[in-house]
PDB file of C-alpha atoms in Angstrom:
ATOM      1  CA  UNK G   1      65.813 -93.514  -8.762  1.00  0.00           C
ATOM      2  CA  UNK G   2      63.306 -90.668  -8.998  1.00  0.00           C
ATOM      3  CA  UNK G   3      62.218 -90.134  -5.412  1.00  0.00           C
ATOM      4  CA  UNK G   4      63.395 -90.561  -1.809  1.00  0.00           C
ATOM      5  CA  UNK G   5      60.658 -91.161   0.786  1.00  0.00           C
ATOM      6  CA  UNK G   6      61.346 -90.610   4.486  1.00  0.00           C
ATOM      7  CA  UNK G   7      58.877 -91.220   7.309  1.00  0.00           C
ATOM      8  CA  UNK G   8      57.774 -88.290   9.474  1.00  0.00           C
ATOM      9  CA  UNK G   9      58.920 -90.182  12.588  1.00  0.00           C
ATOM     10  CA  UNK G  10      62.492 -90.285  11.300  1.00  0.00           C
ATOM     11  CA  UNK G  11      62.196 -86.750   9.921  1.00  0.00           C
ATOM     12  CA  UNK G  12      61.429 -85.404  13.403  1.00  0.00           C
ATOM     13  CA  UNK G  13      64.662 -86.964  14.686  1.00  0.00           C
ATOM     14  CA  UNK G  14      66.857 -85.631  11.850  1.00  0.00           C
ATOM     15  CA  UNK G  15      67.541 -86.911   8.349  1.00  0.00           C
ATOM     16  CA  UNK G  16      71.068 -85.691   7.552  1.00  0.00           C
ATOM     17  CA  UNK G  17      72.670 -88.990   8.545  1.00  0.00           C
ATOM     18  CA  UNK G  18      70.267 -90.892   6.286  1.00  0.00           C
ATOM     19  CA  UNK G  19      71.029 -88.643   3.325  1.00  0.00           C
ATOM     20  CA  UNK G  20      74.770 -89.242   3.682  1.00  0.00           C
ATOM     21  CA  UNK G  21      74.584 -92.308   1.437  1.00  0.00           C
ATOM     22  CA  UNK G  22      72.813 -90.458  -1.382  1.00  0.00           C
ATOM     23  CA  UNK G  23      75.469 -87.735  -1.485  1.00  0.00           C
ATOM     24  CA  UNK G  24      78.433 -90.029  -0.930  1.00  0.00           C
ATOM     25  CA  UNK G  25      77.545 -92.594  -3.576  1.00  0.00           C
ATOM     26  CA  UNK G  26      78.910 -91.608  -6.994  1.00  0.00           C
ATOM     27  CA  UNK G  27      75.850 -92.925  -8.864  1.00  0.00           C
ATOM     28  CA  UNK G  28      73.288 -90.702  -7.142  1.00  0.00           C
ATOM     29  CA  UNK G  29      71.602 -87.878  -9.059  1.00  0.00           C
ATOM     30  CA  UNK G  30      71.076 -84.806  -6.884  1.00  0.00           C
ATOM     31  CA  UNK G  31      67.870 -83.787  -8.697  1.00  0.00           C
ATOM     32  CA  UNK G  32      65.978 -86.724  -7.140  1.00  0.00           C
ATOM     33  CA  UNK G  33      62.796 -85.544  -5.364  1.00  0.00           C
ATOM     34  CA  UNK G  34      62.583 -85.726  -1.578  1.00  0.00           C
ATOM     35  CA  UNK G  35      59.218 -86.266   0.194  1.00  0.00           C
ATOM     36  CA  UNK G  36      58.070 -86.910   3.747  1.00  0.00           C
ATOM     37  CA  UNK G  37      55.516 -89.640   4.458  1.00  0.00           C
ATOM     38  CA  UNK G  38      52.862 -89.089   7.116  1.00  0.00           C
ATOM     39  CA  UNK G  39      53.535 -92.586   8.467  1.00  0.00           C
ATOM     40  CA  UNK G  40      56.160 -95.039   7.244  1.00  0.00           C
ATOM     41  CA  UNK G  41      57.862 -94.951   3.853  1.00  0.00           C
ATOM     42  CA  UNK G  42      56.815 -98.582   3.417  1.00  0.00           C
ATOM     43  CA  UNK G  43      53.152 -97.562   3.635  1.00  0.00           C
ATOM     44  CA  UNK G  44      53.671 -95.209   0.704  1.00  0.00           C
ATOM     45  CA  UNK G  45      55.511 -97.722  -1.460  1.00  0.00           C
ATOM     46  CA  UNK G  46      53.002-100.490  -0.780  1.00  0.00           C
ATOM     47  CA  UNK G  47      50.023 -98.503  -2.103  1.00  0.00           C
ATOM     48  CA  UNK G  48      48.709 -99.972  -5.332  1.00  0.00           C
ATOM     49  CA  UNK G  49      49.610 -97.788  -8.288  1.00  0.00           C
ATOM     50  CA  UNK G  50      46.671 -96.659 -10.429  1.00  0.00           C
ATOM     51  CA  UNK G  51      48.625 -95.137 -13.312  1.00  0.00           C
ATOM     52  CA  UNK G  52      52.077 -96.723 -13.430  1.00  0.00           C
ATOM     53  CA  UNK G  53      53.723-100.048 -12.787  1.00  0.00           C
ATOM     54  CA  UNK G  54      55.598 -98.726  -9.762  1.00  0.00           C
ATOM     55  CA  UNK G  55      54.165 -96.674  -6.851  1.00  0.00           C
ATOM     56  CA  UNK G  56      57.288 -94.493  -6.843  1.00  0.00           C
ATOM     57  CA  UNK G  57      56.629 -93.424 -10.447  1.00  0.00           C
ATOM     58  CA  UNK G  58      53.001 -92.755  -9.541  1.00  0.00           C
ATOM     59  CA  UNK G  59      54.077 -90.559  -6.623  1.00  0.00           C
ATOM     60  CA  UNK G  60      56.681 -88.715  -8.720  1.00  0.00           C
ATOM     61  CA  UNK G  61      54.082 -87.786 -11.349  1.00  0.00           C
ATOM     62  CA  UNK G  62      51.589 -86.830  -8.649  1.00  0.00           C
ATOM     63  CA  UNK G  63      54.052 -84.345  -7.136  1.00  0.00           C
ATOM     64  CA  UNK G  64      54.767 -82.815 -10.538  1.00  0.00           C
ATOM     65  CA  UNK G  65      51.055 -82.501 -11.190  1.00  0.00           C
ATOM     66  CA  UNK G  66      50.220 -81.011  -7.783  1.00  0.00           C
ATOM     67  CA  UNK G  67      53.061 -78.504  -8.093  1.00  0.00           C
ATOM     68  CA  UNK G  68      51.178 -76.896 -10.995  1.00  0.00           C
ATOM     69  CA  UNK G  69      48.390 -75.994  -8.561  1.00  0.00           C
ATOM     70  CA  UNK G  70      51.014 -74.283  -6.375  1.00  0.00           C
ATOM     71  CA  UNK G  71      49.866 -76.050  -3.214  1.00  0.00           C
ATOM     72  CA  UNK G  72      53.003 -78.185  -3.061  1.00  0.00           C
ATOM     73  CA  UNK G  73      56.612 -77.104  -3.079  1.00  0.00           C
ATOM     74  CA  UNK G  74      59.349 -78.906  -4.982  1.00  0.00           C
ATOM     75  CA  UNK G  75      62.328 -80.213  -3.039  1.00  0.00           C
ATOM     76  CA  UNK G  76      65.292 -82.151  -4.379  1.00  0.00           C
ATOM     77  CA  UNK G  77      68.223 -83.695  -2.566  1.00  0.00           C
ATOM     78  CA  UNK G  78      70.380 -80.814  -3.793  1.00  0.00           C
ATOM     79  CA  UNK G  79      67.988 -78.008  -2.729  1.00  0.00           C
ATOM     80  CA  UNK G  80      67.544 -79.573   0.713  1.00  0.00           C
ATOM     81  CA  UNK G  81      71.245 -79.958   1.428  1.00  0.00           C
ATOM     82  CA  UNK G  82      71.905 -76.432   0.059  1.00  0.00           C
ATOM     83  CA  UNK G  83      69.450 -74.953   2.580  1.00  0.00           C
ATOM     84  CA  UNK G  84      70.725 -77.240   5.343  1.00  0.00           C
ATOM     85  CA  UNK G  85      74.268 -75.970   4.823  1.00  0.00           C
ATOM     86  CA  UNK G  86      73.153 -72.306   4.784  1.00  0.00           C
ATOM     87  CA  UNK G  87      73.162 -70.790   8.276  1.00  0.00           C
ATOM     88  CA  UNK G  88      69.630 -70.486   9.740  1.00  0.00           C
ATOM     89  CA  UNK G  89      68.034 -71.359   6.366  1.00  0.00           C
ATOM     90  CA  UNK G  90      65.050 -73.729   6.502  1.00  0.00           C
ATOM     91  CA  UNK G  91      63.347 -75.947   3.937  1.00  0.00           C
ATOM     92  CA  UNK G  92      59.892 -77.060   2.860  1.00  0.00           C
ATOM     93  CA  UNK G  93      59.463 -80.674   1.756  1.00  0.00           C
ATOM     94  CA  UNK G  94      56.301 -82.140   0.135  1.00  0.00           C
ATOM     95  CA  UNK G  95      54.113 -84.093   2.546  1.00  0.00           C
ATOM     96  CA  UNK G  96      52.382 -87.269   1.335  1.00  0.00           C
ATOM     97  CA  UNK G  97      49.527 -89.219   2.934  1.00  0.00           C
ATOM     98  CA  UNK G  98      47.751 -92.487   2.230  1.00  0.00           C
ATOM     99  CA  UNK G  99      44.005 -91.854   1.865  1.00  0.00           C
ATOM    100  CA  UNK G 100      41.661 -94.693   2.725  1.00  0.00           C
ATOM    101  CA  UNK G 101      38.513 -94.516   0.526  1.00  0.00           C
ATOM    102  CA  UNK G 102      35.040 -94.575   2.055  1.00  0.00           C
ATOM    103  CA  UNK G 103      34.110 -97.274  -0.434  1.00  0.00           C
ATOM    104  CA  UNK G 104      35.794-100.425   0.874  1.00  0.00           C
ATOM    105  CA  UNK G 105      35.801-101.947  -2.610  1.00  0.00           C
ATOM    106  CA  UNK G 106      38.277 -99.297  -3.750  1.00  0.00           C
ATOM    107  CA  UNK G 107      41.962 -99.329  -2.951  1.00  0.00           C
ATOM    108  CA  UNK G 108      43.820 -96.594  -1.008  1.00  0.00           C
ATOM    109  CA  UNK G 109      45.489 -93.804  -2.955  1.00  0.00           C
ATOM    110  CA  UNK G 110      48.286 -91.321  -2.377  1.00  0.00           C
ATOM    111  CA  UNK G 111      47.594 -87.660  -1.651  1.00  0.00           C
ATOM    112  CA  UNK G 112      50.280 -84.965  -1.798  1.00  0.00           C
ATOM    113  CA  UNK G 113      49.303 -81.599  -0.341  1.00  0.00           C
ATOM    114  CA  UNK G 114      51.016 -79.069   1.859  1.00  0.00           C
ATOM    115  CA  UNK G 115      54.584 -79.145   3.100  1.00  0.00           C
ATOM    116  CA  UNK G 116      56.608 -80.316   6.052  1.00  0.00           C
ATOM    117  CA  UNK G 117      58.719 -77.584   7.674  1.00  0.00           C
ATOM    118  CA  UNK G 118      62.379 -78.312   8.375  1.00  0.00           C
ATOM    119  CA  UNK G 119      64.802 -76.406  10.556  1.00  0.00           C
ATOM    120  CA  UNK G 120      68.314 -77.776  10.279  1.00  0.00           C
ATOM    121  CA  UNK G 121      67.563 -81.407   9.327  1.00  0.00           C
ATOM    122  CA  UNK G 122      64.526 -81.910  11.581  1.00  0.00           C
ATOM    123  CA  UNK G 123      60.836 -81.704  10.713  1.00  0.00           C
ATOM    124  CA  UNK G 124      59.172 -79.237  13.093  1.00  0.00           C
ATOM    125  CA  UNK G 125      55.718 -78.615  11.591  1.00  0.00           C
ATOM    126  CA  UNK G 126      53.379 -78.730   8.600  1.00  0.00           C
ATOM    127  CA  UNK G 127      51.930 -76.106   6.264  1.00  0.00           C
ATOM    128  CA  UNK G 128      48.599 -76.724   4.542  1.00  0.00           C
ATOM    129  CA  UNK G 129      48.112 -75.996   0.827  1.00  0.00           C
ATOM    130  CA  UNK G 130      47.203 -72.323   1.173  1.00  0.00           C
ATOM    131  CA  UNK G 131      49.964 -71.628   3.689  1.00  0.00           C
ATOM    132  CA  UNK G 132      52.409 -73.333   1.346  1.00  0.00           C
ATOM    133  CA  UNK G 133      51.235 -71.189  -1.556  1.00  0.00           C
ATOM    134  CA  UNK G 134      51.584 -68.126   0.676  1.00  0.00           C
ATOM    135  CA  UNK G 135      55.277 -68.909   1.073  1.00  0.00           C
ATOM    136  CA  UNK G 136      55.692 -69.706  -2.632  1.00  0.00           C
ATOM    137  CA  UNK G 137      54.229 -66.307  -3.636  1.00  0.00           C
ATOM    138  CA  UNK G 138      57.133 -64.561  -1.911  1.00  0.00           C
ATOM    139  CA  UNK G 139      59.739 -67.092  -3.061  1.00  0.00           C
ATOM    140  CA  UNK G 140      58.786 -66.436  -6.705  1.00  0.00           C
ATOM    141  CA  UNK G 141      57.784 -70.072  -7.156  1.00  0.00           C
ATOM    142  CA  UNK G 142      54.185 -69.751  -8.380  1.00  0.00           C
ATOM    143  CA  UNK G 143      53.831 -70.946 -11.964  1.00  0.00           C
ATOM    144  CA  UNK G 144      50.174 -71.912 -12.210  1.00  0.00           C
ATOM    145  CA  UNK G 145      47.077 -72.603 -10.173  1.00  0.00           C
ATOM    146  CA  UNK G 146      43.586 -71.367  -9.359  1.00  0.00           C
ATOM    147  CA  UNK G 147      42.758 -68.505  -7.015  1.00  0.00           C
ATOM    148  CA  UNK G 148      39.213 -68.874  -5.615  1.00  0.00           C
ATOM    149  CA  UNK G 149      37.443 -65.843  -4.102  1.00  0.00           C
ATOM    150  CA  UNK G 150      33.919 -64.892  -3.047  1.00  0.00           C
ATOM    151  CA  UNK G 151      32.348 -61.820  -4.664  1.00  0.00           C
ATOM    152  CA  UNK G 152      29.321 -61.315  -2.438  1.00  0.00           C
ATOM    153  CA  UNK G 153      27.490 -64.626  -2.794  1.00  0.00           C
ATOM    154  CA  UNK G 154      29.197 -65.350  -6.103  1.00  0.00           C
ATOM    155  CA  UNK G 155      31.957 -67.948  -6.403  1.00  0.00           C
ATOM    156  CA  UNK G 156      34.760 -66.743  -8.668  1.00  0.00           C
ATOM    157  CA  UNK G 157      37.776 -68.712  -9.893  1.00  0.00           C
ATOM    158  CA  UNK G 158      40.778 -67.029 -11.471  1.00  0.00           C
ATOM    159  CA  UNK G 159      43.599 -68.766 -13.278  1.00  0.00           C
ATOM    160  CA  UNK G 160      47.106 -67.665 -12.347  1.00  0.00           C
ATOM    161  CA  UNK G 161      48.882 -66.897 -15.620  1.00  0.00           C
ATOM    162  CA  UNK G 162      52.123 -65.608 -14.144  1.00  0.00           C
ATOM    163  CA  UNK G 163      53.514 -64.133 -10.963  1.00  0.00           C
ATOM    164  CA  UNK G 164      56.686 -62.695  -9.505  1.00  0.00           C
ATOM    165  CA  UNK G 165      57.714 -62.360  -5.899  1.00  0.00           C
ATOM    166  CA  UNK G 166      60.607 -60.950  -3.933  1.00  0.00           C
ATOM    167  CA  UNK G 167      61.428 -59.604  -0.486  1.00  0.00           C
ATOM    168  CA  UNK G 168      63.835 -57.286   1.268  1.00  0.00           C
ATOM    169  CA  UNK G 169      64.724 -57.079   4.944  1.00  0.00           C
ATOM    170  CA  UNK G 170      66.057 -54.442   7.284  1.00  0.00           C
ATOM    171  CA  UNK G 171      66.899 -54.150  10.968  1.00  0.00           C
ATOM    172  CA  UNK G 172      65.740 -51.102  12.876  1.00  0.00           C
ATOM    173  CA  UNK G 173      64.574 -50.272  16.385  1.00  0.00           C
ATOM    174  CA  UNK G 174      65.574 -53.726  17.564  1.00  0.00           C
ATOM    175  CA  UNK G 175      63.315 -55.544  15.084  1.00  0.00           C
ATOM    176  CA  UNK G 176      63.641 -57.387  11.794  1.00  0.00           C
ATOM    177  CA  UNK G 177      61.252 -55.950   9.227  1.00  0.00           C
ATOM    178  CA  UNK G 178      60.553 -57.935   6.068  1.00  0.00           C
ATOM    179  CA  UNK G 179      58.939 -56.279   3.043  1.00  0.00           C
ATOM    180  CA  UNK G 180      57.557 -58.527   0.318  1.00  0.00           C
ATOM    181  CA  UNK G 181      56.270 -57.559  -3.106  1.00  0.00           C
ATOM    182  CA  UNK G 182      54.151 -59.858  -5.258  1.00  0.00           C
ATOM    183  CA  UNK G 183      52.776 -59.223  -8.734  1.00  0.00           C
ATOM    184  CA  UNK G 184      50.164 -61.578 -10.215  1.00  0.00           C
ATOM    185  CA  UNK G 185      48.573 -61.730 -13.663  1.00  0.00           C
ATOM    186  CA  UNK G 186      45.272 -63.601 -13.797  1.00  0.00           C
ATOM    187  CA  UNK G 187      42.496 -64.689 -16.126  1.00  0.00           C
ATOM    188  CA  UNK G 188      38.844 -65.080 -15.160  1.00  0.00           C
ATOM    189  CA  UNK G 189      38.140 -68.806 -15.225  1.00  0.00           C
ATOM    190  CA  UNK G 190      34.654 -69.106 -13.744  1.00  0.00           C
ATOM    191  CA  UNK G 191      32.036 -66.622 -12.549  1.00  0.00           C
ATOM    192  CA  UNK G 192      28.924 -68.100 -10.935  1.00  0.00           C
ATOM    193  CA  UNK G 193      26.952 -64.863 -10.739  1.00  0.00           C
ATOM    194  CA  UNK G 194      25.077 -62.240 -12.700  1.00  0.00           C
ATOM    195  CA  UNK G 195      25.773 -58.777 -14.058  1.00  0.00           C
ATOM    196  CA  UNK G 196      28.234 -57.403 -16.594  1.00  0.00           C
ATOM    197  CA  UNK G 197      32.000 -57.399 -16.470  1.00  0.00           C
ATOM    198  CA  UNK G 198      32.440 -53.646 -16.336  1.00  0.00           C
ATOM    199  CA  UNK G 199      35.548 -51.896 -15.051  1.00  0.00           C
ATOM    200  CA  UNK G 200      34.045 -51.567 -11.570  1.00  0.00           C
ATOM    201  CA  UNK G 201      33.479 -55.328 -11.307  1.00  0.00           C
ATOM    202  CA  UNK G 202      36.992 -56.088 -12.546  1.00  0.00           C
ATOM    203  CA  UNK G 203      38.550 -53.686 -10.035  1.00  0.00           C
ATOM    204  CA  UNK G 204      36.552 -55.336  -7.268  1.00  0.00           C
ATOM    205  CA  UNK G 205      37.725 -58.794  -8.345  1.00  0.00           C
ATOM    206  CA  UNK G 206      41.343 -57.583  -8.430  1.00  0.00           C
ATOM    207  CA  UNK G 207      40.926 -56.215  -4.893  1.00  0.00           C
ATOM    208  CA  UNK G 208      39.569 -59.603  -3.739  1.00  0.00           C
ATOM    209  CA  UNK G 209      42.576 -61.339  -5.321  1.00  0.00           C
ATOM    210  CA  UNK G 210      44.962 -58.975  -3.539  1.00  0.00           C
ATOM    211  CA  UNK G 211      43.258 -59.639  -0.195  1.00  0.00           C
ATOM    212  CA  UNK G 212      43.382 -63.418  -0.718  1.00  0.00           C
ATOM    213  CA  UNK G 213      47.073 -63.393  -1.678  1.00  0.00           C
ATOM    214  CA  UNK G 214      47.923 -61.236   1.357  1.00  0.00           C
ATOM    215  CA  UNK G 215      45.975 -63.606   3.603  1.00  0.00           C
ATOM    216  CA  UNK G 216      47.854 -66.650   2.290  1.00  0.00           C
ATOM    217  CA  UNK G 217      51.229 -64.922   2.725  1.00  0.00           C
ATOM    218  CA  UNK G 218      50.419 -63.744   6.258  1.00  0.00           C
ATOM    219  CA  UNK G 219      49.228 -67.200   7.347  1.00  0.00           C
ATOM    220  CA  UNK G 220      52.237 -68.925   5.815  1.00  0.00           C
ATOM    221  CA  UNK G 221      54.743 -66.502   7.345  1.00  0.00           C
ATOM    222  CA  UNK G 222      53.060 -66.691  10.764  1.00  0.00           C
ATOM    223  CA  UNK G 223      53.373 -70.493  10.720  1.00  0.00           C
ATOM    224  CA  UNK G 224      57.032 -70.281   9.733  1.00  0.00           C
ATOM    225  CA  UNK G 225      57.796 -67.836  12.560  1.00  0.00           C
ATOM    226  CA  UNK G 226      55.917 -70.022  15.022  1.00  0.00           C
ATOM    227  CA  UNK G 227      58.269 -72.891  14.151  1.00  0.00           C
ATOM    228  CA  UNK G 228      61.373 -70.711  13.897  1.00  0.00           C
ATOM    229  CA  UNK G 229      61.802 -71.659  10.230  1.00  0.00           C
ATOM    230  CA  UNK G 230      63.480 -69.123   7.949  1.00  0.00           C
ATOM    231  CA  UNK G 231      62.279 -70.568   4.639  1.00  0.00           C
ATOM    232  CA  UNK G 232      62.396 -67.179   2.879  1.00  0.00           C
ATOM    233  CA  UNK G 233      66.103 -66.857   3.673  1.00  0.00           C
ATOM    234  CA  UNK G 234      65.919 -63.633   5.698  1.00  0.00           C
ATOM    235  CA  UNK G 235      69.175 -64.417   7.493  1.00  0.00           C
ATOM    236  CA  UNK G 236      70.909 -65.134   4.196  1.00  0.00           C
ATOM    237  CA  UNK G 237      69.577 -61.811   2.855  1.00  0.00           C
ATOM    238  CA  UNK G 238      71.238 -59.907   5.718  1.00  0.00           C
ATOM    239  CA  UNK G 239      74.460 -61.871   5.221  1.00  0.00           C
ATOM    240  CA  UNK G 240      74.594 -60.976   1.529  1.00  0.00           C
ATOM    241  CA  UNK G 241      73.153 -57.446   1.510  1.00  0.00           C
ATOM    242  CA  UNK G 242      73.635 -55.988   5.003  1.00  0.00           C
ATOM    243  CA  UNK G 243      76.601 -57.747   6.541  1.00  0.00           C
ATOM    244  CA  UNK G 244      77.206 -54.992   9.088  1.00  0.00           C
ATOM    245  CA  UNK G 245      73.811 -55.551  10.694  1.00  0.00           C
ATOM    246  CA  UNK G 246      74.157 -59.308  10.225  1.00  0.00           C
ATOM    247  CA  UNK G 247      77.205 -59.330  12.493  1.00  0.00           C
ATOM    248  CA  UNK G 248      75.099 -57.510  15.076  1.00  0.00           C
ATOM    249  CA  UNK G 249      71.978 -59.698  14.940  1.00  0.00           C
ATOM    250  CA  UNK G 250      73.319 -63.158  14.023  1.00  0.00           C
ATOM    251  CA  UNK G 251      73.893 -64.331  17.639  1.00  0.00           C
ATOM    252  CA  UNK G 252      70.211 -63.634  18.447  1.00  0.00           C
ATOM    253  CA  UNK G 253      68.735 -64.168  14.994  1.00  0.00           C
ATOM    254  CA  UNK G 254      66.364 -66.979  15.990  1.00  0.00           C
ATOM    255  CA  UNK G 255      64.640 -64.868  18.647  1.00  0.00           C
ATOM    256  CA  UNK G 256      64.563 -61.779  16.431  1.00  0.00           C
ATOM    257  CA  UNK G 257      63.082 -63.785  13.561  1.00  0.00           C
ATOM    258  CA  UNK G 258      60.187 -65.069  15.681  1.00  0.00           C
ATOM    259  CA  UNK G 259      59.166 -61.432  16.258  1.00  0.00           C
ATOM    260  CA  UNK G 260      59.826 -60.218  12.722  1.00  0.00           C
ATOM    261  CA  UNK G 261      57.268 -57.885  11.120  1.00  0.00           C
ATOM    262  CA  UNK G 262      55.982 -58.473   7.590  1.00  0.00           C
ATOM    263  CA  UNK G 263      54.846 -55.738   5.218  1.00  0.00           C
ATOM    264  CA  UNK G 264      53.119 -57.067   2.082  1.00  0.00           C
ATOM    265  CA  UNK G 265      52.595 -55.242  -1.207  1.00  0.00           C
ATOM    266  CA  UNK G 266      50.527 -57.064  -3.837  1.00  0.00           C
ATOM    267  CA  UNK G 267      49.556 -56.055  -7.362  1.00  0.00           C
ATOM    268  CA  UNK G 268      46.972 -58.195  -9.166  1.00  0.00           C
ATOM    269  CA  UNK G 269      45.867 -57.648 -12.743  1.00  0.00           C
ATOM    270  CA  UNK G 270      43.057 -59.520 -14.517  1.00  0.00           C
ATOM    271  CA  UNK G 271      43.914 -59.290 -18.195  1.00  0.00           C
ATOM    272  CA  UNK G 272      41.060 -61.274 -19.737  1.00  0.00           C
ATOM    273  CA  UNK G 273      37.669 -62.774 -18.980  1.00  0.00           C
ATOM    274  CA  UNK G 274      38.028 -65.924 -21.083  1.00  0.00           C
ATOM    275  CA  UNK G 275      36.148 -66.767 -24.272  1.00  0.00           C
ATOM    276  CA  UNK G 276      32.773 -65.303 -23.203  1.00  0.00           C
ATOM    277  CA  UNK G 277      31.844 -61.668 -23.711  1.00  0.00           C
ATOM    278  CA  UNK G 278      28.717 -61.999 -21.562  1.00  0.00           C
ATOM    279  CA  UNK G 279      27.519 -64.316 -18.846  1.00  0.00           C
ATOM    280  CA  UNK G 280      26.401 -67.658 -20.236  1.00  0.00           C
ATOM    281  CA  UNK G 281      22.961 -67.591 -18.619  1.00  0.00           C
ATOM    282  CA  UNK G 282      21.987 -64.163 -20.057  1.00  0.00           C
ATOM    283  CA  UNK G 283      19.472 -64.740 -22.862  1.00  0.00           C
ATOM    284  CA  UNK G 284      19.287 -61.909 -25.419  1.00  0.00           C
ATOM    285  CA  UNK G 285      15.666 -62.692 -26.384  1.00  0.00           C
ATOM    286  CA  UNK G 286      14.291 -62.264 -29.931  1.00  0.00           C
ATOM    287  CA  UNK G 287      14.280 -64.948 -32.585  1.00  0.00           C
ATOM    288  CA  UNK G 288      16.940 -67.047 -34.292  1.00  0.00           C
ATOM    289  CA  UNK G 289      17.459 -64.750 -37.253  1.00  0.00           C
TER     290      UNK G 289
END
């Protein structure tokens, strides 16, 4: 077994009782992936596989592939039950849909993007790809992917080489204040514009990357607060690092969390422009000598 698929209808009611078998049975591996289906699990498993003999294997590889673009989180049986058993901690679980093609001669295919939000064992909302990546920046779970920005009228794509993320939390003046710090190292992947890559242009691109990362984090955190989902583990942070304040705020943590303030610090560094020294469409003139 590589994957457990649960329908969103059941997920909204609570899935702990359905997971009991997988943790009670001695043959179960806890690193099995958990996903939520937009409709029924049967719909997912009945989709014709395009790459493997079994749809489940197709879906498993699709999740692994999509995770590299950092628009999908990874959730296993173990990570879900760990968060479920941690007070106030919430989880993100990959969300899978069946896409019907416009061409009726082609068969439907599976699409994994975004995440379902869980509080306790119930699904309470959905994050899209960028909101999911916003959460993953802070959780230090970004390993790869493409960051797309607009430099004036120029489309720019930057490859994420590495990143690190962390957060701290404090309680003051009756409010929870979360401070996140993200560092990203990038490489210029595509630049559909003109001009030279001087230091001024590179600084501008780094500023655009910082703004985009902050936007994704803000949107992701806002959606989590809206659903009362502590995916970052703010409550657990207080329990481990500021137990005195945790005793004070724990009875009202859910309400305090919904009004939490987020302060974001981002550092982005573009370390290379790829294999081209100049733009491809710049012709130097002269002859072929």
